[in-house]
């Protein structure tokens, strides 16, 4: 009796121990992380603490930013959110000097680490080896990375903070038809081999930017191949027999092949930007963005891996949190429409950030204050068309008119509504400031209390921005110095691959 009781106690104890072990194993099992990019090139800047709250509400534990603004970093203190900060391309050259790097690390990393800001990655540049921005390549970026990582190591952050460089897919040869044909571009091959080996020694991952919507369009493949839900009848079988049913796997394994050819086998790959725009590009829409993420996120949490590396966890950073109306649009209107959220912190579509694929809207930002219900429209005076066109063009140079571009949500407007749209965007952007000034337009504008939106074309009222963004087109020097500066040199190259992408508004 006693011994049988003892036996069952032992069985129960054993079971408890085993359960604990299994649980421990499960929680220790490294799972792909879903983070998000937060760019702030916008007149509608959300308050940083509001964004921290939004991320926590949604269970997002990693954020990547395109600058290292002090006021923003402060907001992440004790939040438990992992943070990536970026050294913009324009200041890379200054950081070839180890002393400058030491100062930078003191001010932007150590100071905030002390305030319990969990900085995990320092991004050295934004796609510095891409050729798609003004034909500029920052060949010395890898030298800066070495100085930065060495500086971090010397400061005692070897294990905690990694220097990384994000890579747009044009760092690879572009004429490949199978992933195993991938290699780095000849002009950067030696640099990349050296860089990857250095990063491997420091146990740092390789960051790649992956945009299936473009890649598929560029290659002229079935648009369905851009999604991960296996609806495409198009697939690619590599020389080794591995089958590719979507562009994400294709791109991931192309990078993996190039890295292996550089002599490194088990480097961790992180998708530093992966997303789907909602306007201004073929197949860009909230519906398609929802569908894309609905298969991508469960894919990440499933740890399924890719054909070439099954079972490998993949970290991704969704691109991006909200629209940015000051981003350059030299590659197309879509550059301003990457947001999962509208500028006002309202989600555009359903997405389950936990990766469980549930049909749910994410949390809306709390505490956003909108400006009054006032719009500025064209008063109908067509007596001087030259003047009218000039005012229209000037408004669109300052404010965001990308929805008017072909394929955009307001592309169906007639000439006069076009003008109203432009006037309103500038009026809102200037904070509805002194109506007889910001809605003057040489006597062509008038303020109205009724919403002039037309169908799917929304005439927005903007929010009270937390701080002023570097406005207009001439960021230049202000950008480099400003604490709130952001890199304008980032996101979505491709100009050279997509000549059909007219830079509509640049010419306006
Ligand atoms: C980019 O630069 C290369 C050489 O520096 C030049 O041959 C090429 O024409 C340039 N391309 C563009 C689009 O400016
Ligand atoms: C891609 O182009 C390069 C240079 O033009 C060539 O050497 C290489 O063989 C091509 N690769 C494939 C897979 O066609
Ligand atoms: C797609 O197909 C692959 C293998 O062909 C399978 O592993 C995966 O679960 C499928 N995904 C979906 C969303 O059906
Ligand atoms: C894929 O093929 C099936 C059967 O041939 C066809 O019914 C379906 O419409 C195709 N799907 C697409 C997206 O072309
Ligand atoms: C139209 O307006 C412009 C200034 O925008 C002015 O120079 C021009 O004289 C005007 N034309 C007429 C016919 O009033
Ligand atoms: C409205 O403005 C857009 C952007 O400038 C332009 O492409 C379109 O042709 C304009 N529509 C009309 C009717 O003028
Ligand atoms: C704006 O100008 C109009 C007409 O010129 C005038 O009636 C109105 O009082 C002015 N509004 C303000 C706020 O100054």
Coordinates of C-alpha atoms and ligand atoms in Angstrom, one line a residue, residues 383-384 386-387 390 442, ligand 5:
X383 CA -10.2 83.3 -64.1
X384 CA -6.4 82.8 -64.0
X386 CA -1.8 79.8 -64.8
X387 CA -2.0 81.1 -61.3
X390 CA 1.2 77.3 -60.0
X442 CA -3.4 83.9 -53.7
Ligands
LIG5 C1 -2.2 85.3 -63.6 O1 -1.5 85.2 -62.3 C2 -0.1 85.5 -62.5 C3 0.5 85.3 -61.1 O2 0.3 84.1 -60.6 C4 0.1 86.9 -63.0 O3 1.5 87.0 -63.2 C5 -0.6 87.0 -64.3 O4 -0.5 88.4 -64.8 C6 -2.1 86.7 -64.2 N1 -2.7 86.7 -65.4 C7 -3.8 87.4 -65.6 C8 -4.4 87.3 -67.0 O5 -4.3 88.1 -64.7

